[in-house]
Amino acid sequence: MTDFARQVEGLRPHLMRFARAQLRNDAWAEDAVSECLLAALERPQSFSGQSQLKTWLIGILKHKLVDQLRRNTREATVLVGEDGEDLFDDLFQADGHWREAPRDWGDPDAACCQKQFFEVLQLCCEHLPPAQARVFMMREWLELESDEICRELAITSANLWVLLHRARLRLRDCLQLRWFDKAEAAAS
C-alpha cells in the first residue's frame, strides 16, 4: 500500500462521520465513502496538493453524496413534523423581538479559520434533529439549490425554509454555548 493510499484510508472515519450526518443512513454513507475513496485511489494524480488531503476528499465526497441522494430519493425519510419542539418560544417574545439579543461574536471570519471551530460546528450539526441536519447540509455544505433540495426530498419550499431557519437557530445557540462563550471566557 502506498503512502498516499494509507493517508486516504486514514481519513475514512472523518468521511464516514460527514456522510452519516448528511444521509442519516449507514449503508448509503458507506457506499458514498467507498465510491469517494475508490475515485481518489484510482486517480491520485488528481490531488495537486494545493489543499489538504481531507479537504480534497470532502470535495469528492460531496459529489458522491449528491449522487447517492439522487439514487435513493424514493427511500428518503419524511421530513415534516419530526423535531417536536420549536425554539421560537425560547428565543423570541410574542412580538417577535429577541428575549435576549444575540451577543457580538467579534470576528466570526477569524473563528472560521480555526480547525477547532469546524470540529465544534460539526458537533453542533450532529445534534440537530435529522430533518434539519439533512436540509442544512444539503444547502450549506453540498451547496444544492433550494428547488433541487425540495425536489429530491419531496417537500415544499416553505417547509425547506422552516427547516433551514430552525437549523440555523439551533446552530447559533450551540455555537454560542460551545464556541463563542468559551472563547470569551478564555480571553477574560
Coordinates of N, CA and C in Angstrom, one line a residue, residues 45-161:
Q45 N -3.2 11.3 -9.1 CA -2.5 12.4 -9.7 C -3.5 13.6 -9.7
S46 N -4.8 13.4 -9.5 CA -5.7 14.5 -9.5 C -5.5 15.4 -8.2
F47 N -4.9 14.8 -7.2 CA -4.6 15.6 -6.0 C -3.4 16.4 -6.2
S48 N -3.6 17.7 -6.3 CA -2.4 18.6 -6.7 C -1.7 19.1 -5.5
G49 N -2.2 18.9 -4.3 CA -1.6 19.3 -3.1 C -1.8 20.8 -2.7
Q50 N -2.7 21.4 -3.5 CA -3.0 22.9 -3.2 C -3.9 23.0 -2.0
S51 N -4.5 21.9 -1.5 CA -5.3 22.0 -0.3 C -4.9 20.8 0.5
Q52 N -5.5 20.6 1.7 CA -5.2 19.5 2.5 C -5.9 18.3 1.9
L53 N -5.4 17.1 2.1 CA -6.0 15.9 1.5 C -7.4 15.7 2.0
K54 N -7.7 16.0 3.2 CA -9.0 15.8 3.8 C -10.0 16.8 3.0
T55 N -9.6 18.0 2.8 CA -10.4 18.9 2.1 C -10.7 18.4 0.7
W56 N -9.7 17.9 0.0 CA -9.9 17.4 -1.4 C -10.9 16.2 -1.4
L57 N -10.7 15.3 -0.4 CA -11.6 14.1 -0.3 C -13.1 14.6 0.0
I58 N -13.2 15.5 0.9 CA -14.6 16.0 1.2 C -15.2 16.6 -0.1
G59 N -14.4 17.3 -0.9 CA -15.0 17.8 -2.2 C -15.5 16.6 -3.0
I60 N -14.7 15.6 -3.1 CA -15.2 14.4 -3.9 C -16.4 13.8 -3.3
L61 N -16.4 13.7 -1.9 CA -17.5 13.1 -1.2 C -18.8 13.9 -1.4
K62 N -18.7 15.2 -1.5 CA -19.9 16.0 -1.7 C -20.6 15.5 -2.9
H63 N -19.9 15.3 -4.0 CA -20.5 14.9 -5.3 C -21.1 13.5 -5.1
K64 N -20.4 12.6 -4.4 CA -20.9 11.2 -4.2 C -22.1 11.2 -3.4
L65 N -22.2 12.2 -2.4 CA -23.4 12.3 -1.6 C -24.6 12.7 -2.4
V66 N -24.4 13.7 -3.3 CA -25.5 14.2 -4.1 C -25.9 13.0 -5.0
D67 N -25.0 12.3 -5.6 CA -25.4 11.1 -6.4 C -26.2 10.1 -5.6
Q68 N -25.7 9.8 -4.4 CA -26.4 8.9 -3.5 C -27.8 9.4 -3.2
L69 N -28.0 10.6 -2.9 CA -29.3 11.2 -2.6 C -30.2 11.1 -3.9
R70 N -29.7 11.3 -5.0 CA -30.5 11.2 -6.3 C -30.9 9.7 -6.5
R71 N -30.0 8.8 -6.3 CA -30.3 7.4 -6.5 C -31.4 6.9 -5.5
N72 N -31.4 7.5 -4.3 CA -32.3 6.9 -3.3 C -33.4 7.9 -2.9
T73 N -33.8 8.8 -3.8 CA -34.9 9.7 -3.4 C -36.1 9.0 -3.0
R74 N -36.5 8.0 -3.6 CA -37.7 7.3 -3.2 C -37.7 6.7 -1.8
E75 N -36.5 6.5 -1.3 CA -36.4 5.9 0.1 C -36.2 7.0 1.1
A76 N -36.1 8.2 0.7 CA -35.8 9.3 1.7 C -36.8 9.4 2.8
T77 N -36.4 9.7 4.0 CA -37.3 9.8 5.1 C -38.2 11.0 5.0
V78 N -39.4 10.9 5.5 CA -40.3 12.1 5.5 C -39.7 13.1 6.5
L79 N -39.8 14.4 6.1 CA -39.1 15.4 6.8 C -40.0 16.4 7.6
V80 N -41.2 16.1 7.7 CA -42.1 17.0 8.3 C -42.5 16.6 9.7
G81 N -42.5 17.6 10.6 CA -43.0 17.4 12.0 C -42.2 16.5 12.8
E82 N -40.9 16.4 12.6 CA -40.1 15.4 13.4 C -39.4 16.0 14.6
D83 N -39.2 17.4 14.6 CA -38.4 17.9 15.7 C -39.2 18.2 16.9
G84 N -40.5 18.1 16.8 CA -41.3 18.3 18.0 C -41.4 19.6 18.6
E85 N -40.3 20.2 19.1 CA -40.3 21.5 19.7 C -39.9 22.6 18.8
D86 N -40.3 23.8 19.2 CA -39.9 24.9 18.4 C -39.1 25.9 19.3
L87 N -38.1 26.4 18.8 CA -37.2 27.3 19.5 C -37.7 28.7 19.6
F88 N -38.7 29.0 18.8 CA -39.2 30.4 18.8 C -39.7 30.9 20.2
D89 N -40.4 30.1 20.9 CA -40.8 30.5 22.2 C -39.7 30.7 23.2
D90 N -38.6 29.9 23.0 CA -37.5 30.1 23.9 C -36.6 31.4 23.5
L91 N -36.6 31.7 22.3 CA -35.7 32.7 21.8 C -36.4 34.1 21.6
F92 N -37.7 34.0 21.3 CA -38.4 35.3 20.9 C -39.6 35.6 21.8
Q93 N -39.8 36.8 21.9 CA -41.0 37.3 22.7 C -42.2 37.2 21.7
A94 N -43.4 37.4 22.3 CA -44.6 37.3 21.4 C -44.6 38.3 20.3
D95 N -44.0 39.4 20.5 CA -43.9 40.5 19.5 C -42.8 40.3 18.4
G96 N -42.1 39.1 18.6 CA -41.1 38.8 17.6 C -39.7 39.3 17.9
H97 N -39.5 40.0 19.0 CA -38.2 40.5 19.3 C -37.5 39.4 20.2
W98 N -36.1 39.5 20.1 CA -35.3 38.5 20.9 C -35.6 38.7 22.4
R99 N -35.7 37.6 23.1 CA -35.8 37.6 24.5 C -34.5 38.1 25.1
E100 N -33.4 37.6 24.5 CA -32.1 38.1 24.9 C -31.3 38.3 23.6
A101 N -31.0 39.5 23.3 CA -30.3 39.8 22.0 C -29.0 39.0 21.9
P102 N -28.8 38.5 20.7 CA -27.5 37.7 20.5 C -26.3 38.6 20.8
R103 N -25.3 38.0 21.4 CA -24.1 38.7 21.7 C -23.2 38.9 20.5
D104 N -22.4 39.9 20.6 CA -21.5 40.2 19.5 C -20.5 39.0 19.4
W105 N -20.3 38.5 18.2 CA -19.4 37.4 18.0 C -18.0 37.8 17.6
G106 N -17.8 39.1 17.7 CA -16.4 39.7 17.3 C -16.2 39.5 15.8
D107 N -15.2 38.7 15.5 CA -14.8 38.5 14.1 C -15.0 37.0 13.7
P108 N -16.3 36.7 13.3 CA -16.6 35.3 13.0 C -15.7 34.7 11.9
D109 N -15.2 35.6 11.0 CA -14.4 35.1 9.9 C -13.1 34.5 10.5
A110 N -12.6 35.1 11.5 CA -11.3 34.7 12.2 C -11.6 33.3 12.8
A111 N -12.7 33.1 13.4 CA -13.1 31.8 14.1 C -13.1 30.7 13.0
C112 N -13.7 31.1 11.8 CA -13.8 30.1 10.8 C -12.5 29.6 10.2
C113 N -11.4 30.3 10.5 CA -10.1 29.9 10.1 C -9.5 28.8 11.0
Q114 N -10.1 28.6 12.1 CA -9.6 27.7 13.1 C -10.2 26.3 13.0
K115 N -9.3 25.3 13.0 CA -9.7 23.9 12.9 C -10.7 23.5 14.0
Q116 N -10.5 24.0 15.2 CA -11.3 23.6 16.3 C -12.7 24.1 16.1
F117 N -12.9 25.3 15.4 CA -14.2 25.8 15.2 C -15.0 24.8 14.4
F118 N -14.4 24.3 13.3 CA -15.1 23.3 12.5 C -15.5 22.0 13.2
E119 N -14.6 21.7 14.1 CA -15.0 20.5 15.0 C -16.2 20.8 15.8
V120 N -16.3 22.0 16.4 CA -17.5 22.3 17.2 C -18.7 22.5 16.3
L121 N -18.5 23.1 15.1 CA -19.6 23.2 14.1 C -20.2 21.8 13.8
Q122 N -19.3 20.9 13.5 CA -19.7 19.5 13.1 C -20.4 18.9 14.3
L123 N -19.9 19.0 15.5 CA -20.6 18.5 16.7 C -22.0 19.1 16.8
C124 N -22.1 20.4 16.6 CA -23.4 21.1 16.6 C -24.4 20.5 15.6
C125 N -23.9 20.3 14.4 CA -24.7 19.7 13.3 C -25.1 18.3 13.6
E126 N -24.3 17.6 14.3 CA -24.7 16.2 14.6 C -25.8 16.2 15.6
H127 N -26.0 17.3 16.4 CA -27.0 17.3 17.4 C -28.3 17.9 16.9
L128 N -28.3 18.3 15.6 CA -29.6 18.8 15.1 C -30.6 17.7 14.8
P129 N -31.9 17.9 14.9 CA -32.8 16.9 14.5 C -32.5 16.5 13.1
P130 N -32.7 15.2 12.7 CA -32.3 14.7 11.4 C -32.8 15.5 10.2
A131 N -34.0 15.9 10.2 CA -34.5 16.6 9.0 C -33.8 18.0 8.9
Q132 N -33.6 18.7 10.0 CA -32.9 19.9 9.9 C -31.5 19.8 9.5
A133 N -30.8 18.8 10.1 CA -29.4 18.5 9.7 C -29.3 18.2 8.2
R134 N -30.2 17.4 7.7 CA -30.1 17.0 6.3 C -30.3 18.2 5.4
V135 N -31.3 19.0 5.6 CA -31.5 20.1 4.7 C -30.4 21.2 4.8
F136 N -29.9 21.4 6.1 CA -28.8 22.3 6.3 C -27.6 21.8 5.5
M137 N -27.2 20.6 5.7 CA -26.1 20.0 5.0 C -26.2 20.1 3.5
M138 N -27.4 19.8 3.0 CA -27.6 19.8 1.5 C -27.5 21.3 1.0
R139 N -28.0 22.2 1.7 CA -28.0 23.6 1.3 C -26.6 24.3 1.5
E140 N -26.1 24.2 2.7 CA -24.9 24.9 3.0 C -23.6 24.2 2.7
W141 N -23.5 22.9 2.9 CA -22.3 22.2 2.7 C -22.2 21.6 1.3
L142 N -23.3 21.0 0.8 CA -23.3 20.4 -0.5 C -23.6 21.5 -1.6
E143 N -24.1 22.6 -1.1 CA -24.4 23.8 -2.0 C -25.4 23.4 -3.1
L144 N -26.4 22.6 -2.7 CA -27.5 22.4 -3.7 C -28.5 23.5 -3.7
E145 N -29.1 23.8 -4.8 CA -30.1 24.8 -4.9 C -31.4 24.4 -4.2
S146 N -32.1 25.4 -3.7 CA -33.3 25.1 -2.9 C -34.3 24.3 -3.7
D147 N -34.5 24.6 -5.0 CA -35.5 23.8 -5.8 C -35.1 22.4 -5.9
E148 N -33.8 22.1 -6.0 CA -33.3 20.8 -6.1 C -33.5 20.0 -4.8
I149 N -33.3 20.7 -3.7 CA -33.5 20.0 -2.4 C -35.0 19.7 -2.2
C150 N -35.8 20.6 -2.6 CA -37.3 20.3 -2.5 C -37.7 19.2 -3.4
R151 N -37.2 19.1 -4.5 CA -37.5 18.1 -5.5 C -37.0 16.7 -4.9
E152 N -35.7 16.7 -4.5 CA -35.1 15.5 -4.0 C -35.8 14.9 -2.8
L153 N -36.3 15.8 -1.9 CA -36.9 15.4 -0.6 C -38.4 15.4 -0.6
A154 N -38.9 15.8 -1.8 CA -40.4 15.9 -1.9 C -41.0 16.8 -0.8
I155 N -40.5 18.0 -0.6 CA -41.0 18.9 0.4 C -41.3 20.2 -0.3
T156 N -42.1 21.1 0.3 CA -42.4 22.4 -0.3 C -41.2 23.3 0.1
S157 N -41.2 24.4 -0.7 CA -40.1 25.4 -0.4 C -40.4 26.1 1.0
A158 N -41.7 26.2 1.4 CA -42.0 26.7 2.7 C -41.4 25.8 3.8
N159 N -41.6 24.5 3.6 CA -41.1 23.5 4.6 C -39.6 23.6 4.6
L160 N -38.9 23.7 3.5 CA -37.5 23.8 3.4 C -37.0 25.0 4.2
W161 N -37.6 26.2 4.0 CA -37.2 27.4 4.7 C -37.4 27.3 6.2

